[in-house]
XYZ file of C-alpha atoms in Angstrom:
634
model
C -12.843 -30.154 0.155
C -16.064 -29.842 0.741
C -16.888 -25.983 -0.963
C -15.262 -27.932 -4.200
C -17.574 -29.176 -5.208
C -20.762 -27.275 -4.658
C -21.589 -25.499 -7.679
C -24.836 -24.545 -7.884
C -28.034 -24.644 -4.864
C -28.720 -28.546 -6.482
C -24.822 -29.296 -4.892
C -25.659 -27.953 -1.960
C -28.829 -29.531 -1.155
C -27.324 -33.209 -1.416
C -25.337 -32.395 1.318
C -26.798 -33.316 4.912
C -27.254 -30.863 7.243
C -24.250 -32.330 9.283
C -21.721 -31.682 6.400
C -22.661 -27.701 6.297
C -20.961 -27.028 9.617
C -17.908 -27.649 7.948
C -19.145 -26.239 4.724
C -19.940 -22.790 6.404
C -16.197 -23.115 7.357
C -14.612 -23.676 4.418
C -16.695 -20.900 2.855
C -15.516 -18.212 6.236
C -12.149 -19.698 5.076
C -12.377 -18.233 0.847
C -14.363 -15.383 1.346
C -11.524 -13.918 3.341
C -8.523 -15.863 1.286
C -10.541 -14.044 -1.787
C -11.415 -10.464 -0.360
C -7.498 -10.088 0.204
C -6.316 -10.632 -2.601
C -9.169 -8.288 -4.451
C -10.958 -5.791 -2.238
C -13.986 -5.331 -1.358
C -16.381 -5.061 1.521
C -15.097 -8.204 3.756
C -17.278 -7.826 7.666
C -20.675 -8.393 6.188
C -19.872 -11.395 4.232
C -18.408 -13.404 7.167
C -21.872 -12.620 8.353
C -24.340 -13.680 6.666
C -22.096 -16.939 5.596
C -24.296 -19.596 7.273
C -27.262 -17.380 6.359
C -25.930 -17.544 1.850
C -26.090 -21.390 2.909
C -29.249 -22.507 5.147
C -30.866 -19.701 2.170
C -30.477 -21.901 -1.048
C -30.192 -25.346 1.219
C -34.419 -24.491 2.499
C -35.692 -22.193 -0.567
C -35.928 -23.589 -4.308
C -33.492 -21.376 -6.065
C -33.492 -19.612 -8.185
C -37.291 -20.185 -8.529
C -37.832 -18.738 -5.228
C -36.309 -15.389 -6.079
C -33.756 -13.492 -3.105
C -33.432 -9.687 -3.061
C -30.715 -8.887 -0.666
C -30.533 -5.484 0.700
C -27.913 -2.870 -0.688
C -25.868 -6.567 -1.482
C -22.512 -5.158 -0.403
C -23.226 -8.803 1.803
C -23.455 -10.722 -1.217
C -19.704 -13.203 -1.485
C -20.692 -16.053 -0.065
C -24.696 -16.290 -2.242
C -22.375 -15.667 -5.386
C -19.595 -18.556 -4.506
C -22.754 -21.055 -3.743
C -24.663 -20.488 -7.158
C -21.596 -21.114 -9.010
C -19.365 -18.400 -9.890
C -16.425 -19.640 -7.312
C -14.272 -19.520 -9.507
C -15.103 -15.707 -10.770
C -14.350 -14.206 -7.636
C -10.772 -13.521 -8.705
C -12.371 -10.221 -10.926
C -14.534 -9.451 -8.252
C -15.243 -5.239 -8.812
C -12.732 -5.473 -11.949
C -13.241 -4.337 -15.464
C -14.988 -7.429 -16.603
C -15.513 -8.423 -13.995
C -18.192 -9.755 -10.993
C -19.417 -7.159 -9.970
C -19.409 -6.422 -6.297
C -23.575 -6.779 -5.971
C -25.951 -8.755 -7.266
C -26.648 -7.993 -10.564
C -29.453 -9.368 -12.925
C -26.543 -10.293 -16.201
C -24.382 -12.081 -13.556
C -26.529 -15.024 -12.897
C -30.456 -15.972 -12.441
C -29.392 -16.758 -8.873
C -29.391 -12.631 -8.641
C -33.515 -12.359 -8.636
C -32.945 -8.366 -8.032
C -30.102 -5.654 -8.694
C -29.317 -4.153 -5.775
C -26.130 -1.382 -4.547
C -28.580 1.395 -2.187
C -30.116 0.217 0.857
C -33.717 -0.730 0.820
C -35.193 -1.121 -1.516
C -35.284 -4.856 -1.177
C -39.303 -5.505 0.420
C -40.630 -3.214 -2.223
C -39.310 -5.348 -4.821
C -39.147 -8.342 -2.888
C -43.161 -7.652 -2.904
C -43.840 -6.448 -6.487
C -42.312 -10.366 -6.618
C -45.147 -11.893 -5.052
C -47.422 -10.279 -6.248
C -46.060 -11.204 -9.883
C -46.142 -14.961 -9.165
C -50.092 -14.649 -7.300
C -51.041 -13.299 -10.307
C -49.805 -14.830 -13.032
C -50.201 -17.797 -11.033
C -47.274 -19.715 -9.806
C -46.277 -21.579 -6.554
C -42.906 -19.267 -5.438
C -41.059 -17.356 -2.472
C -40.449 -14.056 -2.627
C -37.467 -13.363 0.339
C -35.649 -9.836 1.301
C -33.185 -9.973 2.562
C -32.770 -6.825 5.077
C -29.972 -5.565 7.437
C -31.240 -3.977 10.703
C -28.946 -0.048 8.831
C -30.673 -0.758 6.153
C -34.756 -1.180 8.506
C -33.978 2.575 9.052
C -34.846 3.716 5.683
C -38.414 5.131 5.917
C -38.946 2.824 2.328
C -38.143 -0.636 3.857
C -41.805 1.189 5.978
C -43.220 1.979 2.547
C -43.293 -1.370 2.232
C -43.936 -3.210 4.762
C -46.893 -0.670 5.193
C -48.607 -2.173 2.122
C -47.676 -5.618 1.999
C -49.118 -7.094 5.142
C -52.805 -4.976 2.803
C -52.324 -8.999 1.690
C -52.791 -11.957 4.271
C -52.438 -14.670 1.101
C -49.241 -12.976 -0.014
C -45.989 -15.607 -0.862
C -43.518 -12.614 1.048
C -40.726 -13.539 3.552
C -38.961 -10.761 5.494
C -35.028 -11.977 6.444
C -33.823 -9.370 9.075
C -30.783 -9.366 9.571
C -29.958 -7.010 12.495
C -25.779 -7.209 13.325
C -26.456 -3.844 14.451
C -24.015 -2.246 12.459
C -23.656 -0.734 9.404
C -20.506 1.633 7.920
C -21.436 3.872 10.577
C -22.582 2.822 13.916
C -27.078 2.190 13.547
C -29.149 4.428 15.177
C -32.530 5.175 15.527
C -35.211 4.759 17.903
C -35.794 0.989 16.039
C -32.659 -0.076 16.428
C -32.469 1.155 19.883
C -35.881 -1.314 20.361
C -34.102 -3.849 19.404
C -30.556 -3.721 21.595
C -33.416 -3.678 24.179
C -34.732 -6.745 23.083
C -31.910 -8.358 22.786
C -29.809 -7.650 26.110
C -32.164 -9.545 28.523
C -33.355 -12.950 29.195
C -37.158 -12.062 29.231
C -37.825 -12.799 25.884
C -35.569 -16.705 25.725
C -36.277 -17.563 28.889
C -40.905 -16.340 27.808
C -39.724 -18.949 25.484
C -38.550 -22.119 27.490
C -41.546 -21.854 29.048
C -43.942 -22.048 26.511
C -41.698 -25.243 24.987
C -42.085 -26.561 28.032
C -45.933 -27.008 28.418
C -45.425 -27.598 25.028
C -43.950 -30.331 25.610
C -45.521 -31.697 29.077
C -48.990 -30.612 27.154
C -48.914 -31.803 23.545
C -53.376 -29.900 23.288
C -52.792 -27.065 24.631
C -50.790 -26.185 21.809
C -53.330 -23.713 20.272
C -53.356 -22.392 23.932
C -49.521 -22.032 23.706
C -49.736 -20.271 20.744
C -51.614 -17.339 22.659
C -49.326 -17.051 25.372
C -46.519 -16.551 23.586
C -47.948 -14.345 21.264
C -48.500 -12.298 23.966
C -45.192 -12.451 25.660
C -43.630 -11.596 22.377
C -45.513 -8.495 22.933
C -44.679 -7.204 25.978
C -41.152 -7.930 25.630
C -40.105 -8.599 21.579
C -39.825 -6.072 18.662
C -42.547 -8.657 17.965
C -45.550 -5.641 18.042
C -44.654 -3.117 15.615
C -43.647 -5.866 12.457
C -47.477 -7.695 13.490
C -48.719 -4.818 12.623
C -47.987 -4.447 9.494
C -49.456 -8.021 9.231
C -46.228 -10.204 9.437
C -46.600 -13.305 10.732
C -42.966 -12.649 13.404
C -40.579 -14.973 13.996
C -37.068 -14.747 16.433
C -35.421 -13.843 17.325
C -32.752 -17.429 15.794
C -29.004 -17.245 16.205
C -27.445 -16.706 12.372
C -24.781 -18.626 12.729
C -26.617 -21.774 13.904
C -26.963 -23.915 11.442
C -29.709 -26.187 13.206
C -31.855 -23.500 14.730
C -32.027 -21.564 11.069
C -32.486 -23.987 9.009
C -35.570 -25.865 10.370
C -37.013 -22.149 10.693
C -36.482 -20.575 7.364
C -37.913 -24.400 6.287
C -41.052 -23.708 8.725
C -41.520 -19.888 6.703
C -41.960 -20.909 3.808
C -43.953 -23.089 4.558
C -46.194 -20.112 5.546
C -45.737 -18.290 3.069
C -45.963 -20.769 0.145
C -49.440 -21.809 1.598
C -50.512 -18.659 0.805
C -50.203 -17.587 5.428
C -49.390 -13.446 4.952
C -46.506 -11.913 4.840
C -43.607 -14.059 7.645
C -40.969 -12.029 9.046
C -37.795 -13.777 10.866
C -35.568 -12.079 12.688
C -32.591 -13.666 13.115
C -29.366 -12.497 14.618
C -26.003 -12.605 13.112
C -22.046 -10.915 14.013
C -19.823 -8.912 11.333
C -16.439 -10.266 10.897
C -18.397 -13.281 11.874
C -15.530 -15.727 12.098
C -12.430 -13.742 11.310
C -10.393 -11.992 14.971
C -9.319 -8.611 13.499
C -12.520 -8.150 11.679
C -14.842 -8.583 14.845
C -12.561 -6.831 16.823
C -12.874 -3.935 14.613
C -15.796 -4.374 11.144
C -16.161 -0.950 10.216
C -12.251 -0.986 9.475
C -13.005 -4.442 7.517
C -16.251 -2.738 5.765
C -14.352 -2.390 2.834
C -10.598 -3.148 2.353
C -8.114 -3.148 0.109
C -5.986 -6.342 -0.033
C -4.225 -7.604 2.097
C -2.595 -10.296 4.330
C -5.477 -11.893 6.308
C -2.703 -13.479 8.953
C -1.389 -9.681 9.469
C -5.097 -7.605 9.523
C -5.156 -4.133 7.808
C -2.699 -1.739 8.550
C -3.409 1.863 9.599
C -1.961 4.442 7.989
C -0.192 6.518 9.873
C 0.482 9.690 7.549
C -0.915 9.697 4.448
C 1.444 11.350 1.451
C -2.249 13.785 0.105
C -5.072 14.029 1.872
C -7.795 12.964 0.402
C -11.342 15.351 -0.412
C -13.434 14.509 2.218
C -10.541 14.931 5.043
C -9.964 18.322 3.189
C -13.531 18.774 4.105
C -13.627 16.673 7.579
C -10.947 19.238 8.109
C -13.530 22.465 7.241
C -16.187 21.600 8.629
C -14.974 22.209 12.098
C -12.783 25.212 11.384
C -15.855 26.741 10.481
C -18.130 25.160 12.900
C -15.415 26.880 15.124
C -16.469 29.931 13.725
C -20.054 29.993 13.116
C -21.968 28.347 15.797
C -24.231 28.060 13.431
C -22.720 25.515 11.907
C -24.897 22.277 12.354
C -23.982 18.855 10.238
C -25.924 16.336 9.113
C -25.279 12.781 7.509
C -27.265 9.965 6.884
C -25.718 6.914 8.384
C -22.274 7.802 6.324
C -20.122 9.782 9.824
C -16.278 7.775 8.164
C -17.302 7.855 4.703
C -18.092 11.856 4.642
C -15.574 12.194 6.767
C -17.490 13.752 10.087
C -16.070 11.177 12.749
C -13.987 14.507 13.673
C -16.847 16.773 13.821
C -19.189 13.716 16.013
C -16.195 14.648 18.830
C -15.731 18.429 19.281
C -19.895 19.184 18.503
C -21.234 16.260 19.449
C -24.769 18.876 20.292
C -24.595 20.185 16.987
C -23.503 16.417 14.992
C -27.109 14.183 13.492
C -26.978 11.034 12.038
C -30.270 10.360 10.518
C -29.425 6.820 9.589
C -30.451 5.736 6.439
C -32.028 8.544 5.647
C -31.725 10.890 2.802
C -35.059 11.838 2.294
C -36.053 12.617 5.852
C -31.687 13.712 6.472
C -33.099 17.274 3.449
C -36.055 17.974 4.945
C -34.760 18.327 8.655
C -31.591 19.786 7.053
C -34.617 22.707 5.508
C -36.560 22.272 8.967
C -33.347 23.503 10.738
C -32.301 26.146 8.135
C -35.908 27.555 8.428
C -35.411 28.548 12.183
C -31.480 30.176 10.870
C -29.504 28.253 11.515
C -26.853 27.254 8.813
C -26.812 23.646 7.679
C -24.287 21.084 6.352
C -25.809 18.420 4.740
C -23.029 15.084 4.153
C -23.732 12.949 1.920
C -22.654 11.184 -1.680
C -23.638 12.287 -4.967
C -25.266 9.128 -5.695
C -27.085 8.811 -2.391
C -28.568 12.876 -3.583
C -30.380 11.370 -5.750
C -32.516 9.433 -3.047
C -33.356 12.811 -1.818
C -34.495 15.616 -4.564
C -37.839 15.749 -4.249
C -36.538 17.285 -1.319
C -34.335 19.226 -2.524
C -36.608 20.351 -5.603
C -39.752 20.994 -2.923
C -38.184 21.035 0.264
C -35.003 23.603 -0.047
C -35.171 24.968 -3.330
C -38.586 26.279 -3.190
C -38.128 28.205 -0.093
C -34.298 29.582 -1.515
C -32.900 27.880 2.119
C -29.312 27.809 3.062
C -27.971 24.544 2.796
C -25.001 23.223 2.179
C -24.868 19.989 0.308
C -21.059 17.991 0.510
C -21.804 15.943 -2.230
C -18.564 12.770 -1.933
C -17.887 10.712 -4.726
C -18.502 12.397 -7.542
C -17.491 11.840 -11.123
C -17.384 7.488 -11.147
C -16.350 5.373 -8.202
C -13.814 2.632 -9.478
C -14.356 -1.325 -8.101
C -18.483 0.260 -6.616
C -19.761 0.657 -9.963
C -22.524 1.889 -11.791
C -24.787 1.933 -9.046
C -22.417 4.525 -6.702
C -20.638 6.490 -9.337
C -22.017 10.143 -8.828
C -22.019 10.867 -12.508
C -25.245 12.463 -12.416
C -25.493 15.712 -9.938
C -24.829 18.275 -12.731
C -27.458 17.469 -14.194
C -30.272 17.611 -12.228
C -28.990 20.227 -9.952
C -27.883 22.440 -12.326
C -31.594 23.160 -13.493
C -32.908 23.463 -9.767
C -33.523 27.393 -9.858
C -32.045 29.398 -6.598
C -29.471 26.094 -6.546
C -24.980 26.759 -6.921
C -23.192 24.770 -7.991
C -19.165 24.195 -7.838
C -16.159 22.271 -8.807
C -13.378 22.594 -7.605
C -10.011 21.937 -9.251
C -7.514 20.788 -5.494
C -8.385 20.219 -2.510
C -7.595 24.317 -2.033
C -9.824 25.057 -4.138
C -12.457 22.975 -2.378
C -11.862 24.336 1.980
C -12.502 27.355 -0.607
C -15.847 26.802 -2.365
C -17.029 25.331 1.107
C -15.678 28.143 3.167
C -18.081 30.139 -0.442
C -20.970 28.106 -0.384
C -22.163 28.278 3.596
C -21.468 31.906 2.910
C -25.088 31.895 0.075
C -27.745 32.549 0.994
C -29.414 30.248 -0.710
C -29.342 26.552 -1.440
C -25.332 25.652 -3.115
C -23.927 21.710 -3.309
C -20.225 20.886 -3.472
C -18.883 18.194 -5.463
C -16.204 16.627 -5.482
C -13.897 12.356 -5.854
C -13.758 10.321 -3.499
C -9.490 10.266 -3.171
C -7.021 13.099 -3.435
C -6.584 15.397 -6.440
C -2.674 16.542 -7.045
C -2.081 17.561 -3.739
C -2.450 20.911 -3.011
C -2.314 21.770 0.443
C -5.548 23.930 1.804
C -4.952 27.609 3.092
C -5.311 27.286 7.059
C -8.262 30.357 6.487
C -11.624 30.445 5.717
C -11.007 32.208 2.207
C -14.661 32.490 -0.259
C -14.089 32.709 -4.059
C -15.815 36.183 -6.118
C -19.717 33.727 -6.583
C -19.926 32.448 -10.658
C -15.851 33.568 -11.227
C -13.650 31.571 -13.212
C -9.959 31.715 -13.568
C -8.453 31.587 -17.311
C -4.958 28.996 -15.689
C -3.247 28.129 -19.072
C -2.706 30.853 -22.387
C -3.087 29.147 -25.988
C 0.313 30.328 -28.169
C -2.087 30.111 -31.731
C -2.896 32.558 -33.763
C -6.572 34.876 -33.729
C -8.797 33.377 -35.531
C -7.240 29.195 -34.606
C -7.131 28.926 -30.923
C -8.902 26.253 -28.862
C -10.355 27.434 -25.276
C -11.105 24.539 -22.821
C -13.240 24.925 -20.428
C -12.755 21.979 -17.271
C -15.137 21.774 -14.543
C -13.327 19.551 -11.278
C -10.682 18.214 -10.898
C -10.123 17.311 -14.721
C -8.577 20.653 -14.802
C -5.056 18.643 -14.422
C -5.396 16.397 -17.119
C -6.764 19.039 -19.321
C -4.050 20.687 -19.177
C -1.385 18.415 -20.007
C -4.015 17.453 -23.523
C -3.121 21.569 -23.998
C 0.097 21.452 -23.975
C -0.341 18.739 -27.197
C -2.828 20.964 -28.510
C -1.655 24.720 -27.431
C -5.246 24.988 -26.256
C -5.998 28.222 -23.913
C -7.729 26.594 -20.577
C -10.226 27.820 -18.682
C -10.771 26.397 -14.888
C -14.240 27.053 -14.744
C -14.659 26.410 -10.448
C -18.833 27.251 -10.467
C -21.195 24.807 -12.776
C -24.040 27.033 -11.586
C -23.263 30.235 -11.776
C -22.030 29.796 -14.837
C -19.027 32.284 -15.739
C -20.814 33.843 -18.524
C -18.207 36.421 -18.687
C -15.334 34.936 -18.920
C -17.042 32.412 -21.851
C -18.027 35.561 -23.757
C -14.073 37.409 -23.945
C -12.853 33.638 -24.300
C -14.953 33.394 -27.394
C -13.510 37.494 -28.357
C -10.088 35.482 -29.659
C -10.761 31.629 -29.767
C -12.498 30.109 -32.637
C -13.101 25.983 -31.437
C -13.987 25.489 -27.828
C -13.590 21.810 -26.006
C -15.415 21.068 -22.334
C -14.512 18.015 -19.764
C -15.807 16.885 -17.341
C -16.168 14.498 -14.943
C -19.761 14.714 -14.884
C -23.055 12.892 -17.056
C -22.943 14.358 -20.833
C -26.541 14.669 -21.991
C -27.221 18.734 -19.795
C -24.382 18.506 -17.702
C -21.653 21.107 -17.880
C -20.950 21.596 -21.487
C -24.834 21.617 -21.889
C -24.671 25.173 -19.962
C -21.994 26.223 -21.880
C -24.053 25.376 -24.947
C -27.314 26.799 -23.767
C -24.071 30.095 -21.945
C -23.190 30.619 -25.787
C -26.383 30.305 -27.665
C -28.550 33.043 -25.213
C -24.564 35.415 -26.306
C -25.812 34.858 -29.827
C -22.158 33.130 -30.162
C -22.196 30.071 -33.204
C -18.469 28.457 -32.616
C -17.967 24.314 -32.966
C -17.908 23.035 -28.602
C -17.158 19.596 -28.565
C -18.429 18.285 -25.324
C -16.447 15.622 -23.551
C -17.412 13.516 -20.053
C -18.812 10.356 -19.396
C -20.997 9.612 -22.029
C -24.745 8.099 -22.108
C -24.463 4.557 -20.174
C -23.787 3.035 -17.065
C -20.047 2.337 -16.887
C -19.392 -0.439 -14.662
C -17.126 -1.176 -11.774
C -13.139 -1.651 -12.778
C -10.533 0.447 -11.573
C -11.022 4.643 -11.445
C -7.464 5.069 -13.865
C -9.172 2.651 -16.193
C -12.533 3.623 -16.847
C -10.726 7.060 -16.951
C -9.425 6.569 -19.945
C -11.717 3.791 -21.145
C -14.126 7.251 -21.523
C -11.842 8.676 -23.488
C -11.141 11.211 -19.730
C -7.543 10.883 -19.655
C -4.813 13.346 -20.950
C -4.692 11.168 -23.972
C -8.411 10.332 -24.354
C -8.981 15.014 -24.285
C -5.945 15.185 -26.653
C -6.933 11.933 -28.770
C -10.592 13.708 -28.795
C -9.150 17.317 -29.169
C -7.264 15.995 -33.055
C -10.354 14.160 -34.546
C -12.767 16.658 -33.997
C -10.653 20.169 -34.564
C -7.412 18.802 -36.898
C -7.546 21.599 -39.890
C -7.151 23.737 -37.408
C -4.352 21.514 -34.963
C -2.302 21.580 -38.475
C -2.956 25.698 -38.907
C -1.113 25.883 -35.676
C 2.167 22.987 -36.383
C 2.682 24.946 -40.218
C 2.937 28.631 -37.906
C 4.952 27.304 -35.286
C 7.342 26.028 -37.823
C 6.989 21.605 -37.035
């Protein structure tokens, strides 16, 4: 097989152009077979096979830099750059990342995971080349959905200032993000592709060139004029880019000559180049072509049978609980509106969109806009619920403070994927929301322990007259059944879930936040500790802490967020403000970026499973536990 001989782009360049289509077929099959065994992103990678081949065939990588926006479509790139044999470890602990990582390969020019960053990074590289006097090209590969992010246009606006910038932007246009792409730009691209005017104009110009070569300059002007009338080139040219396309992203005979041309122009100092290619998600695998959303990020499956849809999951996920709550709350309150930055499926808004289409807003991959848009609606009496992943809320932190919190607007943030997220790794981990939210005035922060409490706390947040956030993890919890009612819980009040039987003066109190309540309860059985389900990080239940301090001498806090500045820190601050000086052990995510891997393995590695919590308590308070054992007659 041809693919077996490719260990680097140098091997790829040894092939003739005629051999490349066969390589593409082998590479596509390898991606399908590999992802079906490990799980991971599939549709997007099947769509970039020819694009990855052409990039490494034409550009001088790693000397030329390629930045893959988001990076979930970079598996073919990884395979062609010497990582084929390690694909069996994809997204597993100590294995290959599902995204580009600078520490993984010299061919991964820039680490990615979030959207719309590629053009900024590639532009920075291109300017660095110029500053150092080096002849290199930086390439940003960005999808049409990522082009809805404002950061992409900020970068293009800046790049157009430099008319000799060695930058190439490749728009990988597949008209499909995780959720259907939205926005005026997407509609503009779609209108272009729905007709034959542009292609007919190109053919006419080509005819002129073939008949009268001396008229090449005239033909070029005619083409520019024609493109300005019928294609999206005008918007990119106004940014200072030289626009080419659109071309078929699966046609290597079209891709390679065009890429050779844009690279030559970039290296000659002819300014930033923009190449528009059309690809299809799931290309070459009929099931993924038919349903690219289902095959966006499947778990293990049989390629011959396809992904089997689960009709009746054993337990509802937190995302499903949120989606049902949102519909129920919308029926109860006509002022509720749901907002998502391009994550309708992932955040559980599919049914809400169907039932309340006029109150549903997908703003595209534009988290900053989503938050300020919600603030504007709240100013006019609406009750916005922003459904957003914890990791993506980081991108709108200024808007959260400046536009929502300072004005004390009643916006609810439903933070999905809080805590570690397993195979997606550090770029998607939602472990920083507790520290960065609890320090904001006017903000409430709630941490439900299970599915039933999640619904109740969402209702509680919705009825607040100030900004509130409810954070919950990916997947299911312990399986509690949410109430059908829309119940509220007392704001800032926790509850005792287990009472220690140890003697007064030697008791340990565990203050648990979120779903770690249940491993904390199990560990407490082993350590004979009192356990409080705190529910609220802010406002913190100061009275409960004060009450526990009256007959407990040792405290432990447990959370699935960053220890630095987290819920445990809030408890330390509370004890200090009360003038209470008692030892407190903080358990949470350590001060490091936790990489990808199985969720349970990662939690055990962080010491946040039952065994890890019990072990940490015994190591920190061995004398106390020994005394309790003697008292108990053990």
